[in-house]
CSV table of C-alpha atoms in Angstrom, one decimal:
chain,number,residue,atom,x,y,z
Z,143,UNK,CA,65.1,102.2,25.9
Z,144,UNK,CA,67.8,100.0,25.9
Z,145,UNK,CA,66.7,98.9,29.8
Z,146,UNK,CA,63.2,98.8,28.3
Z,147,UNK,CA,63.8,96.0,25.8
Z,148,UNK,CA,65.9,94.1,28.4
Z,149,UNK,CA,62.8,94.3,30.9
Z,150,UNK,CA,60.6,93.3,28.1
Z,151,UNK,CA,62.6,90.4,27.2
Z,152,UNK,CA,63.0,89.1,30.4
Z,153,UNK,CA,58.9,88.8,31.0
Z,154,UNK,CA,58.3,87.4,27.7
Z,155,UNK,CA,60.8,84.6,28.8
Z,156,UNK,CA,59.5,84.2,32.0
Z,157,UNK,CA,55.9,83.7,30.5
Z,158,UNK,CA,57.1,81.2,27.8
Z,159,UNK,CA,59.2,79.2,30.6
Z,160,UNK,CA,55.5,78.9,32.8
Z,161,UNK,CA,53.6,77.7,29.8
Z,162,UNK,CA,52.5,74.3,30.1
Z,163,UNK,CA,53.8,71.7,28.0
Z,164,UNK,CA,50.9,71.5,24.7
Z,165,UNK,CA,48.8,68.8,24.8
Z,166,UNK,CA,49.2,66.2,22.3
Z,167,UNK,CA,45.7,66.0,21.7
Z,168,UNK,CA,43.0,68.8,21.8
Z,169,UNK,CA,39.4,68.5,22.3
Z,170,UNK,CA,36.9,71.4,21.2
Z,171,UNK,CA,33.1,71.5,20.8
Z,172,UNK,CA,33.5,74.3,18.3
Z,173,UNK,CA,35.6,71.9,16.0
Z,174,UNK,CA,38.6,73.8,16.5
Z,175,UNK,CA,40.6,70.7,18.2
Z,176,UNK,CA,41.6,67.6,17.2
Z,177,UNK,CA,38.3,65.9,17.5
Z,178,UNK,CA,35.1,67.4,18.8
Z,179,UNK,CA,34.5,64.4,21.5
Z,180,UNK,CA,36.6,62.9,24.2
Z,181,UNK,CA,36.2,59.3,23.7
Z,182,UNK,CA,37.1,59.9,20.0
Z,183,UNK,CA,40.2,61.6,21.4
Z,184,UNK,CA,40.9,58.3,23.5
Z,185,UNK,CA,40.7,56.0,20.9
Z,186,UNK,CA,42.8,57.6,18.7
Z,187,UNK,CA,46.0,57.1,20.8
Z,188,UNK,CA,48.3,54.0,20.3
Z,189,UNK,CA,47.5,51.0,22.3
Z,190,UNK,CA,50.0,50.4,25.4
Z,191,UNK,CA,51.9,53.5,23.9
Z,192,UNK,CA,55.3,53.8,25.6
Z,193,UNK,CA,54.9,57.8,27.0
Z,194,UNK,CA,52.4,59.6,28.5
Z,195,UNK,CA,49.7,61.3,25.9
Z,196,UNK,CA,48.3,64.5,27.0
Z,197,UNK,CA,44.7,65.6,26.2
Z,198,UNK,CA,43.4,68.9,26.5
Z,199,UNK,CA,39.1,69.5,26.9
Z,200,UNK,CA,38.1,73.2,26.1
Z,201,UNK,CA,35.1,73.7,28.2
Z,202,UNK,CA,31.7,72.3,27.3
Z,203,UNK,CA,28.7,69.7,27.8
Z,204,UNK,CA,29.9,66.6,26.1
Z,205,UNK,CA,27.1,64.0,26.2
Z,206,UNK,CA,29.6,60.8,26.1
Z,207,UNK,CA,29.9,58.0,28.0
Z,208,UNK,CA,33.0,57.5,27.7
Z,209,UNK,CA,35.3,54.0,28.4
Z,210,UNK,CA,39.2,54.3,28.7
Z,211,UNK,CA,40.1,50.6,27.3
Z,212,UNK,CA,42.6,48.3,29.6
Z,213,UNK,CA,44.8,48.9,26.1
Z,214,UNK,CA,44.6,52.9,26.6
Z,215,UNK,CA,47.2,53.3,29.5
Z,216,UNK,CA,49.4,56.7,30.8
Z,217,UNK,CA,46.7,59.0,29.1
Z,218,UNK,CA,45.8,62.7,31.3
Z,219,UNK,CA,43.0,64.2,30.6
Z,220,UNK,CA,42.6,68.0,31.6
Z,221,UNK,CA,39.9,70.0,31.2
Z,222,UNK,CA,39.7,73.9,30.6
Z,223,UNK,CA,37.9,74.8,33.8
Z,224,UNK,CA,36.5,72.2,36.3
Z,225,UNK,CA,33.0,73.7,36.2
Z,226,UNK,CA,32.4,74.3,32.8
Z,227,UNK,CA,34.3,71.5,31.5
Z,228,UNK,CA,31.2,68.8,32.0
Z,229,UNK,CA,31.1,64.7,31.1
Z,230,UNK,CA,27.3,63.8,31.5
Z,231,UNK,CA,25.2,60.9,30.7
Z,232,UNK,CA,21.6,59.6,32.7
Z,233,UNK,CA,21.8,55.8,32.7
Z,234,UNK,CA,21.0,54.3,35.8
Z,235,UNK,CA,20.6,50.3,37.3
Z,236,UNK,CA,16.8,50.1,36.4
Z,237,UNK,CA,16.9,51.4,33.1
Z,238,UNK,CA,16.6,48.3,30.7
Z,239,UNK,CA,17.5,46.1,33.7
Z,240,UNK,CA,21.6,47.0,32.9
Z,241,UNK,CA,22.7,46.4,36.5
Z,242,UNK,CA,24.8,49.3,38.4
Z,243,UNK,CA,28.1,48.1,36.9
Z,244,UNK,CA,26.8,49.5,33.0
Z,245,UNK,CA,25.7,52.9,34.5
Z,246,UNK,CA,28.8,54.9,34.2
Z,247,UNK,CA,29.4,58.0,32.7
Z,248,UNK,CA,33.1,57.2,32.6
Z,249,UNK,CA,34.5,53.8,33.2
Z,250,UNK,CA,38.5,54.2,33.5
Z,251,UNK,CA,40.1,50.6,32.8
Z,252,UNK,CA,43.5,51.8,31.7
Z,253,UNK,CA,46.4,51.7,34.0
Z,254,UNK,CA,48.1,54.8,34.6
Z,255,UNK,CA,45.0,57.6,34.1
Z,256,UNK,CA,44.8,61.2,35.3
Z,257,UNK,CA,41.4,62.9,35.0
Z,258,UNK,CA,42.3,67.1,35.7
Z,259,UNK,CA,40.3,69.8,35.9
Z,260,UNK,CA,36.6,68.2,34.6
Z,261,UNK,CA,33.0,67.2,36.0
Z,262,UNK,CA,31.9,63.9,35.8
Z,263,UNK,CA,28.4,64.0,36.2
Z,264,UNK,CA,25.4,61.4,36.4
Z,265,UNK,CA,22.2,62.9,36.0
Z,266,UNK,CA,19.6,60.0,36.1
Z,267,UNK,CA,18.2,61.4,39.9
Z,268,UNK,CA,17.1,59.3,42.6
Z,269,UNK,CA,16.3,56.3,40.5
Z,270,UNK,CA,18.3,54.0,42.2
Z,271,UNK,CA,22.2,53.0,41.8
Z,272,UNK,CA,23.8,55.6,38.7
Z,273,UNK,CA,27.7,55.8,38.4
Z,274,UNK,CA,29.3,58.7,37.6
Z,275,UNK,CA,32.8,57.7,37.8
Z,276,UNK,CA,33.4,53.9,37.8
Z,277,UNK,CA,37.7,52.8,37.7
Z,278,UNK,CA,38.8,49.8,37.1
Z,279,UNK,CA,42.3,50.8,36.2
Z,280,UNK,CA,45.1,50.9,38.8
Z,281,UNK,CA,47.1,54.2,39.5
Z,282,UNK,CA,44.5,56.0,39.0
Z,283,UNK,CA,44.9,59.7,39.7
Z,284,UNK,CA,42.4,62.3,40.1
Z,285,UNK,CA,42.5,66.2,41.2
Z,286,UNK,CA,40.3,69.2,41.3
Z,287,UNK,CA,37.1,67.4,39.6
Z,288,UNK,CA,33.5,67.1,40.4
Z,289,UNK,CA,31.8,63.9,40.6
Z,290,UNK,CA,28.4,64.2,40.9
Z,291,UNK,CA,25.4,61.8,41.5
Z,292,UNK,CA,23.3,60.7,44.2
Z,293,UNK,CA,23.2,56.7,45.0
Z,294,UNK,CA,26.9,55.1,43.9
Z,295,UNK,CA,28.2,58.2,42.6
Z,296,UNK,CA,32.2,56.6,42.5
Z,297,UNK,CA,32.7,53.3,42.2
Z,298,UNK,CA,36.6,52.6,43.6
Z,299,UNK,CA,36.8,48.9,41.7
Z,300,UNK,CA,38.7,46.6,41.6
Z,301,UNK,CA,40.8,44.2,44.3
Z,302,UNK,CA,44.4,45.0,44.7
Z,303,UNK,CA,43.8,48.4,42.7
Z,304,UNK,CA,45.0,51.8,44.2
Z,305,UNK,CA,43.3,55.0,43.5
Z,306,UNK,CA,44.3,58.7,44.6
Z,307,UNK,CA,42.0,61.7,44.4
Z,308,UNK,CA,42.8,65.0,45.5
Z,309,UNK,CA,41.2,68.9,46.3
Z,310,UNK,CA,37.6,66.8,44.4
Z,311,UNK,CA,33.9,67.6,44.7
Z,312,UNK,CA,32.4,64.6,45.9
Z,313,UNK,CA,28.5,64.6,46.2
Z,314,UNK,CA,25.5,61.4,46.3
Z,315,UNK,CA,23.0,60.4,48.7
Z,316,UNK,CA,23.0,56.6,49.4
Z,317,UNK,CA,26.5,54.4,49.2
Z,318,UNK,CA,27.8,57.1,47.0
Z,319,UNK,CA,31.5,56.2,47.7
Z,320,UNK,CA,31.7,52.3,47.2
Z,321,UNK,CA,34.0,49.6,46.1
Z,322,UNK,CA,37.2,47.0,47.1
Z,323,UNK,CA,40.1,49.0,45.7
Z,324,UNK,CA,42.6,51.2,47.6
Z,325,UNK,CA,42.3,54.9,48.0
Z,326,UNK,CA,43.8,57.8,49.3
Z,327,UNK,CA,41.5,60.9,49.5
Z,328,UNK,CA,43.3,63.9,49.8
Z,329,UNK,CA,41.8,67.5,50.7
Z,330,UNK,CA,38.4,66.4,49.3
Z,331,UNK,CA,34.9,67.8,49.7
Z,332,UNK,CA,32.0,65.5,50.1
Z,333,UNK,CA,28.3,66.7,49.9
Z,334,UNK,CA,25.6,64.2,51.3
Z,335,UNK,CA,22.1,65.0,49.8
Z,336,UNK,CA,20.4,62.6,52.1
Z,337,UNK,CA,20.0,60.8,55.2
Z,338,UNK,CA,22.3,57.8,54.6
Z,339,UNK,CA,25.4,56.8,54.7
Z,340,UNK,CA,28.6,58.0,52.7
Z,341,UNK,CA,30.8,54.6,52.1
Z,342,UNK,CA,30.3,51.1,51.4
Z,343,UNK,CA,33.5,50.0,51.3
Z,344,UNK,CA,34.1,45.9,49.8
Z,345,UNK,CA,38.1,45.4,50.8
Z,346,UNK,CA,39.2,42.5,50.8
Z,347,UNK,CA,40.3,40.4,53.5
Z,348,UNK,CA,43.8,40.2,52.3
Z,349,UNK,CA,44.5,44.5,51.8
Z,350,UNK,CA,45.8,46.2,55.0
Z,351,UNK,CA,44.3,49.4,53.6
Z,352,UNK,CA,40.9,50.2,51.8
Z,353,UNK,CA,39.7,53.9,51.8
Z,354,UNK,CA,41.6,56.7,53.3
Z,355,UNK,CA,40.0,60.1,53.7
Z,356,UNK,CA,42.5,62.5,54.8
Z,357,UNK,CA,42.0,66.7,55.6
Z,358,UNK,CA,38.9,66.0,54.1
Z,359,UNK,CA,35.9,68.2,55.1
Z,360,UNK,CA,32.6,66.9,55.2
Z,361,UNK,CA,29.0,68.6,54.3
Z,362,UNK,CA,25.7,68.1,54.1
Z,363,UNK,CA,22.6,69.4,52.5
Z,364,UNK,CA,19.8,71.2,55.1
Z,365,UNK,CA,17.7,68.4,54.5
Z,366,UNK,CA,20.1,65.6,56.2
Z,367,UNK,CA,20.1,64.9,60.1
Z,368,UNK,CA,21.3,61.6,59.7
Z,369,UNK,CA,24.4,60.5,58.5
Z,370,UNK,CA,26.6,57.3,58.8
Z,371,UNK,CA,30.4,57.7,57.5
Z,372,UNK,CA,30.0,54.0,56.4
Z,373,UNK,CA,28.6,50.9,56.1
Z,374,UNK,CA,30.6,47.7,55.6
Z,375,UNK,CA,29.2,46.4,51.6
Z,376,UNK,CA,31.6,43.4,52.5
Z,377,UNK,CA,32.8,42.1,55.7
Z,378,UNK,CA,36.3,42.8,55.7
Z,379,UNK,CA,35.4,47.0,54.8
Z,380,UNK,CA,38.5,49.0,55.9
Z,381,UNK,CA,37.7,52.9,56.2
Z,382,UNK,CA,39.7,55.7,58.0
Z,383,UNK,CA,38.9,59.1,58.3
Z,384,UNK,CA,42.2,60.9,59.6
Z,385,UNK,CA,41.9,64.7,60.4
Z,386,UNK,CA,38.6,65.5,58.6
Z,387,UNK,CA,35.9,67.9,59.6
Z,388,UNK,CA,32.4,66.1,60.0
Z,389,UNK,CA,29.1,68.1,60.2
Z,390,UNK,CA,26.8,67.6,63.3
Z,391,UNK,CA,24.3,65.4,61.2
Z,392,UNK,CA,26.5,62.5,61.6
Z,393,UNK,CA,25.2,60.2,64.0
Z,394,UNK,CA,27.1,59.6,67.5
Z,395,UNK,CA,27.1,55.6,66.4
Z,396,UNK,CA,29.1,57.3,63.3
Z,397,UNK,CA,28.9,53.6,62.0
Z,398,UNK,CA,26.2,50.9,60.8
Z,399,UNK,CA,26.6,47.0,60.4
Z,400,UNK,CA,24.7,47.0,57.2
Z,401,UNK,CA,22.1,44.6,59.7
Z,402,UNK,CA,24.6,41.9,60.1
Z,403,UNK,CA,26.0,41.7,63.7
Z,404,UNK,CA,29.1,38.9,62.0
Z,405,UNK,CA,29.8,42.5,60.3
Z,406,UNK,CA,31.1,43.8,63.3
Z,407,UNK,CA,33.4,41.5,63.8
Z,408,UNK,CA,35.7,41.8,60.7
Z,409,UNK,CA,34.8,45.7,59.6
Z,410,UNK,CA,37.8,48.0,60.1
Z,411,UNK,CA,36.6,51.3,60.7
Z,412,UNK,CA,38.9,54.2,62.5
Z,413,UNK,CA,38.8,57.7,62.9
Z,414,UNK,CA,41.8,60.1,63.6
Z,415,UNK,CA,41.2,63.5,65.2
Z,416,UNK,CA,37.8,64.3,63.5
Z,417,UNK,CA,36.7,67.4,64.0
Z,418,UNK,CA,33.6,69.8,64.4
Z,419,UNK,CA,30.3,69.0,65.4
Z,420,UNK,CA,30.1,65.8,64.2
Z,421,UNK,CA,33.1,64.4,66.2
Z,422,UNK,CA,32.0,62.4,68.9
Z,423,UNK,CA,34.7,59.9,70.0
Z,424,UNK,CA,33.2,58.2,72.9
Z,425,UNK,CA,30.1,57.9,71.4
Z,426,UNK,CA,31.2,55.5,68.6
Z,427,UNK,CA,30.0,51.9,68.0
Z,428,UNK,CA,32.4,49.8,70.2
Z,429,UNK,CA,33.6,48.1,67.0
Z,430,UNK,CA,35.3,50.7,65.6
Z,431,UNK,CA,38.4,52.7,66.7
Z,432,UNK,CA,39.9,56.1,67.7
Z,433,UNK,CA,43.3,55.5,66.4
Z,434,UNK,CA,46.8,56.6,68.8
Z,435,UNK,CA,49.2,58.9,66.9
Z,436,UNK,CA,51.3,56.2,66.8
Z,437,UNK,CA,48.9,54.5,64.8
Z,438,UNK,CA,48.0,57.0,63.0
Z,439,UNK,CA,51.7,57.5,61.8
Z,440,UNK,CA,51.7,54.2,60.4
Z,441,UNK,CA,49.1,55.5,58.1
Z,442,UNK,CA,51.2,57.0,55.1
Z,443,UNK,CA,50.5,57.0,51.4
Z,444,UNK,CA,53.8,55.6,50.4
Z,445,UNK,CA,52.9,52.1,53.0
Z,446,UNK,CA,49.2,52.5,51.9
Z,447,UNK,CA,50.0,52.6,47.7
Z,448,UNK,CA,52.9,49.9,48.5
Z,449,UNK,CA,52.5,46.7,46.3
Z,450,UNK,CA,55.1,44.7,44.3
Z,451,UNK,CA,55.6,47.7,42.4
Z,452,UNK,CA,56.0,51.0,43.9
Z,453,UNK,CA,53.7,54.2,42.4
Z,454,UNK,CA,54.5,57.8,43.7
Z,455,UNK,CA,51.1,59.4,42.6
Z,456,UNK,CA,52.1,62.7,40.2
Z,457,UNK,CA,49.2,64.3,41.8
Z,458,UNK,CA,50.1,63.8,45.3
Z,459,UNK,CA,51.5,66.2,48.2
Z,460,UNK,CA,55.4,66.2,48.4
């Protein structure tokens, strides 16, 4: 008996010690949280508070679109379960003439975010430009979500930002990966619904690094036999993809100039050991490289996410 209680013991510390720390703030359709919406939960906590702030999402459809103020930094947000735990809104560029900038579903602008465990979702269809996830906040760090759209699904914003995403559900149709800032995909999953082209990057001249997709696998819908990894949205685009799997639908060209030849002067575009059927090396637009391993080495997160002020992503691989 004696051995009994000691055993018993022992697991119920062991469970207590993997708990996770509680959340500071909980959010619960039911109305058995804190608050009943997310961006309620947001605005609650202290302006440019000092520590982290932790908030919890039990699963649900929350119809929000939600903003994270500049003045809302260090917040995570983790939801219950990634699929059931759903952020959607419908607005898109053509709807009262708002532009694709006011489309968002969720528009980070705080420094310091982590979005867990959620889906993002636009749901406006093939209307035209509709942003799921738009960031404007830098350190942004996001794992094991769904972000889901068709044109301009994530909007990577703005110059001299950097972004990390990791094991995330990408999917869109046209552009649906755009923007200047600096990002490091990690393990992803993209899903192209269309013939069309996956990124649109707009780096600017100055950053050595713009979008980095890295073990990141590649899909596409039955309907698509035409894919382009990227198109440069402004001339100085920088886009690697370093040890992904591509499907056959990608084009041999793999890239397109947007119909600007000057484009292919100043786009950086590189590939690293891509692999499956879509991996075609010497077929590749002469502007464009096949990176050494040398090269390739140089290609780290800690030189890509380097600025004046160093930022180990929480989320990232050690």
């Amino acid at each position: 008996m004696k051995t009994l209680n000691i055993l018993m013991l022992m697991i119920v510390s062991l469970a207590a010690w993997a708990q996770p720390n509680a959340p500071d703030i909980v959010v619960s359709k039911d109305g058995k949280g804190h608050f009943t919406s997310i961006e309620e939960a947001i605005m609650s906590v202290r302006d440019y508070k000092p520590t982290r702030t932790t908030i919890y999402v039990k699963k649900g459809i929350y119809e929000e679109k939600i903003i994270i103020p500049a003045n809302k930094c260090d917040i995570t947000i983790i939801g219950e379960d990634a699929e059931k735990t759903i952020i959607t809104w419908a607005d898109y560029a053509a709807k009262d003439k708002m532009g694709t900038f006011k489309t968002w579903t969720m528009r980070v602008d705080g420094r310091g975010i982590r979005l867990e465990n959620l889906t993002i979702q636009n749901t406006a269809g093939r209307v035209g430009q509709a942003v799921a996830l738009h960031i404007e906040g830098d350190m942004c760090e996001v794992m094991n979500c769904r972000l889901l759209g068709d044109q301009d699904t994530l909007f990577c914003g703005t110059n001299g930002n950097r972004e990390y995403f990791r094991n995330c559900h990408i999917e869109g149709t046209t552009d649906f990966i755009f923007g200047p800032a600096t990002v490091w995909f990690e393990t992803c999953e993209l899903l192209c619904k269309a013939n069309s082209y996956i990124t649109a990057a707009s780096t600017p001249e100055e950053e050595a690094f713009g979008m980095v997709f890295n073990n990141c696998q590649i899909k596409a819908t039955a309907e698509v036999d035409k894919l382009f990894l990227g198109r440069p949205w402004r001339a100085y685009s920088a886009v690697v993809f370093m040890n992904c799997q591509l499907p056959s639908c990608i084009v041999p060209e793999g890239w397109h100039n947007w119909g600007k030849a000057e484009n292919e002067k100043t786009s950086r575009y590189a590939e690293y050991k891509s692999m499956g059927e879509g991996a075609s090396p010497l077929t590749r637009v002469k502007w464009s490289r096949q990176l050494t391993e040398s090269q390739a080495a140089e290609i780290t997160l800690d030189k890509v996410m380097k600025r004046e002020t160093s930022w180990d992503p929480a989320y990232a691989i050690k």
